[in-house]
GROMACS .gro file of N, CA and C in nm:
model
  297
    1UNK      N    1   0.084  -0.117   0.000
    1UNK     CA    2   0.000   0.000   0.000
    1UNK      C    3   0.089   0.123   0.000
    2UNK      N    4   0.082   0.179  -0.103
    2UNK     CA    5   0.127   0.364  -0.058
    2UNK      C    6   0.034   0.445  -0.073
    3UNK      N    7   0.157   0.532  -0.023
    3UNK     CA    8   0.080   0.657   0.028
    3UNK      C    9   0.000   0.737  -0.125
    4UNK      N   10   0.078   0.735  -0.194
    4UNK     CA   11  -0.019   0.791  -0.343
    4UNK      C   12  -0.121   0.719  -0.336
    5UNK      N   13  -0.155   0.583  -0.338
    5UNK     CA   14  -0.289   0.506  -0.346
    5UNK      C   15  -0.397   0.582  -0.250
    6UNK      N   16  -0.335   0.611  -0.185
    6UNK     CA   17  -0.450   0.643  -0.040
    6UNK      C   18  -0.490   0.777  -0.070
    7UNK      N   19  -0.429   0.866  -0.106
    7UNK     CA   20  -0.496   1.015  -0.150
    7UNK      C   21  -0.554   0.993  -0.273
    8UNK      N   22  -0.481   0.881  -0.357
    8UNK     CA   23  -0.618   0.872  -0.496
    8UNK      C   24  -0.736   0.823  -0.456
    9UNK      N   25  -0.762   0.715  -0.375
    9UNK     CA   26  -0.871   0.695  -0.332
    9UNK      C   27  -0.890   0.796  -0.228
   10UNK      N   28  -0.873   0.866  -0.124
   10UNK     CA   29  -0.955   0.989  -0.087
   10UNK      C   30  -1.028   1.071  -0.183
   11UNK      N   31  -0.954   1.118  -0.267
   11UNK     CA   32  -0.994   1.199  -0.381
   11UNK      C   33  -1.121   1.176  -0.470
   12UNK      N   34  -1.098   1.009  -0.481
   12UNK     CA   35  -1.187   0.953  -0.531
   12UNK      C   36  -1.333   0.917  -0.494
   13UNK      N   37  -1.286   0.940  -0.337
   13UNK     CA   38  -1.388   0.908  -0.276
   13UNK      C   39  -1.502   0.991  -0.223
   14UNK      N   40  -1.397   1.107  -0.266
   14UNK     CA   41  -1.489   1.277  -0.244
   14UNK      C   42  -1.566   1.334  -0.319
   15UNK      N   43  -1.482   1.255  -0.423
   15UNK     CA   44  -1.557   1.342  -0.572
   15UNK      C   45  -1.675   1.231  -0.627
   16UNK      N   46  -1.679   1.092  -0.622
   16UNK     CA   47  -1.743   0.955  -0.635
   16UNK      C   48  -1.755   0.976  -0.796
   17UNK      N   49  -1.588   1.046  -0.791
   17UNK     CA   50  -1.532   1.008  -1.017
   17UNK      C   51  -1.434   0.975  -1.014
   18UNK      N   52  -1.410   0.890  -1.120
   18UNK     CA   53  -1.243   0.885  -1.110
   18UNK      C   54  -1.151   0.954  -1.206
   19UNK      N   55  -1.300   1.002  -1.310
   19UNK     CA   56  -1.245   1.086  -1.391
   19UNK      C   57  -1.212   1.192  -1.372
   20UNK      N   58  -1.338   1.284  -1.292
   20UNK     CA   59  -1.303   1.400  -1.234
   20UNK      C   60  -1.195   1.409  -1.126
   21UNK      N   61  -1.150   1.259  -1.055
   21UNK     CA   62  -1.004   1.251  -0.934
   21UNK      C   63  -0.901   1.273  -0.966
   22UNK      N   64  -0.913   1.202  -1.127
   22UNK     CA   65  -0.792   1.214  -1.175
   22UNK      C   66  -0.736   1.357  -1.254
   23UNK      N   67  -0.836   1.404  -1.304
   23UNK     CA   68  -0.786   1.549  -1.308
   23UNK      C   69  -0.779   1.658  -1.218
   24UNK      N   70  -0.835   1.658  -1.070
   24UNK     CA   71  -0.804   1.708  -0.975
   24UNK      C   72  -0.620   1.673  -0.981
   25UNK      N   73  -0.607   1.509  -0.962
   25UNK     CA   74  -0.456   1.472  -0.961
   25UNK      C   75  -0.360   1.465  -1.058
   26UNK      N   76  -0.435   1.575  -1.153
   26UNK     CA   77  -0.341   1.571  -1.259
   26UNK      C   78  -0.262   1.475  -1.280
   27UNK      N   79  -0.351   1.350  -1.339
   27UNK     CA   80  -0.306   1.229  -1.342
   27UNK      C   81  -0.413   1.124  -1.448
   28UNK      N   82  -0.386   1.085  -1.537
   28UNK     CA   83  -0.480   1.005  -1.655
   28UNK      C   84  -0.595   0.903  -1.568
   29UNK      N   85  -0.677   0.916  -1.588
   29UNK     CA   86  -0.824   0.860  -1.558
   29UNK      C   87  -0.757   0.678  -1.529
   30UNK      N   88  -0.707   0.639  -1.674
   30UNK     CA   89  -0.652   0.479  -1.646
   30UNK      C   90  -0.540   0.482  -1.522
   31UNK      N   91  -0.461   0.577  -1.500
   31UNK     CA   92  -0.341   0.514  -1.420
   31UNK      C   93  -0.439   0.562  -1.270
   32UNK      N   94  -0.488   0.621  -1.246
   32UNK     CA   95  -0.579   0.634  -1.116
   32UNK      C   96  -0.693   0.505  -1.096
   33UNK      N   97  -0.764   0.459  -1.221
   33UNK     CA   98  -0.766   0.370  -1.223
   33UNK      C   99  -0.717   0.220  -1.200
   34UNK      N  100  -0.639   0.204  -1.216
   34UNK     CA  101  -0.499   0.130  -1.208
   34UNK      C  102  -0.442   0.138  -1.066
   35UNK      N  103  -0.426   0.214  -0.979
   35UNK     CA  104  -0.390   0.245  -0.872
   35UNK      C  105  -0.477   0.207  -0.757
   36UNK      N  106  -0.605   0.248  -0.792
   36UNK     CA  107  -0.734   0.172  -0.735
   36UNK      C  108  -0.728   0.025  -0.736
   37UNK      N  109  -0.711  -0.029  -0.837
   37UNK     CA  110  -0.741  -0.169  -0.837
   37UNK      C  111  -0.648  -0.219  -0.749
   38UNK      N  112  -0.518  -0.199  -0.748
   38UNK     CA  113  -0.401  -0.238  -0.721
   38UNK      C  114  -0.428  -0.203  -0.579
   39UNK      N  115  -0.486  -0.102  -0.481
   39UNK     CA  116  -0.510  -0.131  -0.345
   39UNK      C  117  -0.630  -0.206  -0.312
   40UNK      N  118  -0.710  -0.254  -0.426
   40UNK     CA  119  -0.817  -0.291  -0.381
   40UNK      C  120  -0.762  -0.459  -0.332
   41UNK      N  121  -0.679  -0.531  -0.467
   41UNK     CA  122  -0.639  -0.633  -0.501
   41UNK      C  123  -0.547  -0.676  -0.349
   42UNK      N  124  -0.452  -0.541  -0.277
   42UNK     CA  125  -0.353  -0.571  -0.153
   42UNK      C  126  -0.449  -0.581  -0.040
   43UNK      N  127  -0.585  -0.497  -0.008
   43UNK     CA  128  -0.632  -0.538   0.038
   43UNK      C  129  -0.758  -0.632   0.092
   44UNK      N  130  -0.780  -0.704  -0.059
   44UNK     CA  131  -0.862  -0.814  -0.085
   44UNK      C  132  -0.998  -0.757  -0.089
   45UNK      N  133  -1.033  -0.658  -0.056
   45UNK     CA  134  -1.172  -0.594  -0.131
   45UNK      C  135  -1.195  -0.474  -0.202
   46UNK      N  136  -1.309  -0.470  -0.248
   46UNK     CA  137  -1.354  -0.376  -0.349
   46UNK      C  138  -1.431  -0.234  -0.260
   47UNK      N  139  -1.356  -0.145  -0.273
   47UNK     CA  140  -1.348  -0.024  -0.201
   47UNK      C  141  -1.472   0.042  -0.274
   48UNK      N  142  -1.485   0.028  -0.372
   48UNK     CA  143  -1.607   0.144  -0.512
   48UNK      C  144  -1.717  -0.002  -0.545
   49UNK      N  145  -1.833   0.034  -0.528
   49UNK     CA  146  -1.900  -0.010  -0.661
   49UNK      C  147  -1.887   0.058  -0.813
   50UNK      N  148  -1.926  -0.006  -0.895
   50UNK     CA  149  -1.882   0.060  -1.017
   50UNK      C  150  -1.980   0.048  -1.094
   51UNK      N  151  -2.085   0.186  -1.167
   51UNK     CA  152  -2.148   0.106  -1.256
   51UNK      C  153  -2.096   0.206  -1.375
   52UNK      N  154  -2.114   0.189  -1.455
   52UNK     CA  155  -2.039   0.250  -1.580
   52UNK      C  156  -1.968   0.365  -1.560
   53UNK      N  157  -1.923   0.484  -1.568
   53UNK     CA  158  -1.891   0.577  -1.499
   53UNK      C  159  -1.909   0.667  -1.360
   54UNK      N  160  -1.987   0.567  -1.284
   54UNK     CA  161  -2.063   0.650  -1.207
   54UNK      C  162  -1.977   0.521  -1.092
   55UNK      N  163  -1.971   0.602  -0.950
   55UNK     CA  164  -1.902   0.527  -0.863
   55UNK      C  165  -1.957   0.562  -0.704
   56UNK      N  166  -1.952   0.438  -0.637
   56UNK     CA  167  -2.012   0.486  -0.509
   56UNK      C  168  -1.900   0.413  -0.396
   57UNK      N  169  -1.923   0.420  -0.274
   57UNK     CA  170  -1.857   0.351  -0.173
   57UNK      C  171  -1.900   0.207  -0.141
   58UNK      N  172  -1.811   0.113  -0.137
   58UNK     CA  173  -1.894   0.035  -0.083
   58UNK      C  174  -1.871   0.018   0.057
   59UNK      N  175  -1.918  -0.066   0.141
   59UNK     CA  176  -1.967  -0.062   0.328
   59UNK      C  177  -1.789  -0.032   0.355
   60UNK      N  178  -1.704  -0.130   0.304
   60UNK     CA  179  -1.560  -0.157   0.323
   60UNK      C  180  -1.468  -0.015   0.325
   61UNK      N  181  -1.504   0.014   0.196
   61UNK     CA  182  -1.461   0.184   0.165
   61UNK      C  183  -1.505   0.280   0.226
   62UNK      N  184  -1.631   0.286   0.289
   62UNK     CA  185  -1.678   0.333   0.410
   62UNK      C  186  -1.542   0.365   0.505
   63UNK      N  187  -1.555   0.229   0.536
   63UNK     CA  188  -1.482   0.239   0.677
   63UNK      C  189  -1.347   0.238   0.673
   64UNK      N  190  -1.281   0.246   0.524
   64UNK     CA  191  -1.147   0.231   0.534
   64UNK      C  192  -1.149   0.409   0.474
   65UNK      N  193  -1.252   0.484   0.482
   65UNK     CA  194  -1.187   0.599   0.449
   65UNK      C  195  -1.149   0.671   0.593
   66UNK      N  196  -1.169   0.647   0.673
   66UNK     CA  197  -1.112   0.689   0.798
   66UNK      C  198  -0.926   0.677   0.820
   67UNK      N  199  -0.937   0.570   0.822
   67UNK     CA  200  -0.789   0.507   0.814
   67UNK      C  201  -0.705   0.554   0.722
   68UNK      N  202  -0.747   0.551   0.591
   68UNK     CA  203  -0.653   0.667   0.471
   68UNK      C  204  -0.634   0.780   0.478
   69UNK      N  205  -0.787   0.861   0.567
   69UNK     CA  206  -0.752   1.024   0.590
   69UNK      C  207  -0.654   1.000   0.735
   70UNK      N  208  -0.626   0.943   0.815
   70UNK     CA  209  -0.546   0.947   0.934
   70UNK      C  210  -0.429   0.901   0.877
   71UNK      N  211  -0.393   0.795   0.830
   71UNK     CA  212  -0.273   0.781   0.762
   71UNK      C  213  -0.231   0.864   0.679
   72UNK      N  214  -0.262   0.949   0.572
   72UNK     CA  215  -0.260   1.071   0.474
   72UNK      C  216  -0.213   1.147   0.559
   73UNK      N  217  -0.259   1.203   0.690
   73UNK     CA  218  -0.245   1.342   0.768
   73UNK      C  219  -0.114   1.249   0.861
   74UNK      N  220  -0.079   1.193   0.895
   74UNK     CA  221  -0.009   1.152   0.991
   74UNK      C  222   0.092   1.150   0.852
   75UNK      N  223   0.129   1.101   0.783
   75UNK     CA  224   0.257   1.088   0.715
   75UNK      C  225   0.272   1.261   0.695
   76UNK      N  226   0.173   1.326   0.668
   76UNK     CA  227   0.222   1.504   0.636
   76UNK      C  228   0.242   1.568   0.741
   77UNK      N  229   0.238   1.532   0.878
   77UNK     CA  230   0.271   1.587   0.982
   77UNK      C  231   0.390   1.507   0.978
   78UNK      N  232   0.440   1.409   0.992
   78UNK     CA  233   0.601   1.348   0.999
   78UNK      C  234   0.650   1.454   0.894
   79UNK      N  235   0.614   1.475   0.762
   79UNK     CA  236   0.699   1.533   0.658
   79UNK      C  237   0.702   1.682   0.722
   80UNK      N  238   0.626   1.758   0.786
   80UNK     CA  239   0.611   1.864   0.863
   80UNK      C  240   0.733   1.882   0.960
   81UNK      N  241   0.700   1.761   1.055
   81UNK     CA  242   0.787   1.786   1.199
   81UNK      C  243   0.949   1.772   1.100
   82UNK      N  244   0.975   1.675   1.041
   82UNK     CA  245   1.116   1.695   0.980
   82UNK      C  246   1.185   1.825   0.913
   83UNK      N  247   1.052   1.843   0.845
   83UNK     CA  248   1.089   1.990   0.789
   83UNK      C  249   1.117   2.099   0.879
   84UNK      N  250   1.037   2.100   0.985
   84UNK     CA  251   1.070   2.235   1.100
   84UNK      C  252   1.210   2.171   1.134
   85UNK      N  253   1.222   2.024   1.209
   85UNK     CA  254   1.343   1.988   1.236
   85UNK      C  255   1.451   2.097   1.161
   86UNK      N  256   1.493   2.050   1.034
   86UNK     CA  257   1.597   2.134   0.951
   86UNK      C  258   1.633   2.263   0.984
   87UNK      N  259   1.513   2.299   1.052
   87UNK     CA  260   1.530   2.432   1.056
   87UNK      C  261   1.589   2.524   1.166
   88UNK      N  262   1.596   2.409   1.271
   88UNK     CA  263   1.652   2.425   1.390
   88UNK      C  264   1.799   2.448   1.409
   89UNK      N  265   1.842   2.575   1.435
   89UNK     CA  266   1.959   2.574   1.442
   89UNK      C  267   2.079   2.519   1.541
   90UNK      N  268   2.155   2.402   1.527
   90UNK     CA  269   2.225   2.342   1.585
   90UNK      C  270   2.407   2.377   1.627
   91UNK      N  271   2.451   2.437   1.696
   91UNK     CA  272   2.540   2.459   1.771
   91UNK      C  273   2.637   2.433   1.905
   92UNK      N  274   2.713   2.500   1.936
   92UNK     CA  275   2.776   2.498   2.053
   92UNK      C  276   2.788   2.584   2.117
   93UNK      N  277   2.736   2.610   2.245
   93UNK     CA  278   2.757   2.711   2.313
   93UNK      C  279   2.861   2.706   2.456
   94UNK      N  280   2.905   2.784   2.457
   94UNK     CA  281   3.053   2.766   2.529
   94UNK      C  282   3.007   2.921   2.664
   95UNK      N  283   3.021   2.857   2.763
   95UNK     CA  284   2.991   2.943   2.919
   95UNK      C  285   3.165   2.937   2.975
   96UNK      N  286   3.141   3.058   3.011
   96UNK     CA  287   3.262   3.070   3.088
   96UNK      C  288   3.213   3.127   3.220
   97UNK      N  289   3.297   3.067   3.370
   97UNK     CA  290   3.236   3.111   3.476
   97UNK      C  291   3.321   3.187   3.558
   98UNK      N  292   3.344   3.228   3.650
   98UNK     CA  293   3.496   3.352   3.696
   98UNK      C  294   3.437   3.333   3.828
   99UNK      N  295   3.540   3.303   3.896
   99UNK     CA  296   3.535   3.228   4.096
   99UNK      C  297   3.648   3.358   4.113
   0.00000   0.00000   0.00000
C-alpha cells in the first residue's frame, strides 16, 4: 500500500469520479484507475461499486476511508515535523564562569 494510493482513493472518494479525481490529480483517468485496483487487489476488497462511470462507496470503503484520511495526515505531519526539524539551528555554546 502507498501513500499515493491512499490520496487517490480519498480523492476519489470525495468526488465519487475517477475521472473528475484524476484530473483534480493531474493524473490520466486509467493510471488512477490502475492504482485503485491495485489497493483494492492488496487489500482483498472492493473499495467502489462501479457502474459505468458513475461510482459509489462500498460498506468496506466506508470504513477504510477513515484510516486513509489518518494515515494521509499523519505521514504530512512526519513530513512537517522533519521539515521544521531542519530548521533548527544546531550549535555549541561555550559558558565561561569567573570564581
Amino acid at each position: 500500500m502507498e501513500l499515493r494510493q491512499l490520496k487517490y482513493f480519498l480523492k476519489a472518494q470525495e468526488l465519487l469520479s475517477f475521472t473528475e479525481a484524476a484530473k483534480h490529480l493531474n493524473i490520466s483517468q486509467s493510471t488512477l484507475s490502475q492504482q485503485i485496483k491495485q489497493l483494492e487487489t492488496e487489500l482483498d476488497v472492493s473499495l467502489f461499486n462501479r457502474i459505468g462511470k458513475q461510482i459509489t462507496l462500498t460498506g468496506p470503503g466506508r470504513l477504510f476511508t477513515e484510516y486513509a484520511e489518518q494515515s494521509v495526515r499523519k505521514a504530512e505531519d512526519g513530513k512537517l515535523m522533519l521539515q521544521d526539524l531542519k530548521k533548527i539551528r544546531v550549535g555549541t555554546v561555550t559558558i565561561g564562569v569567573a570564581y
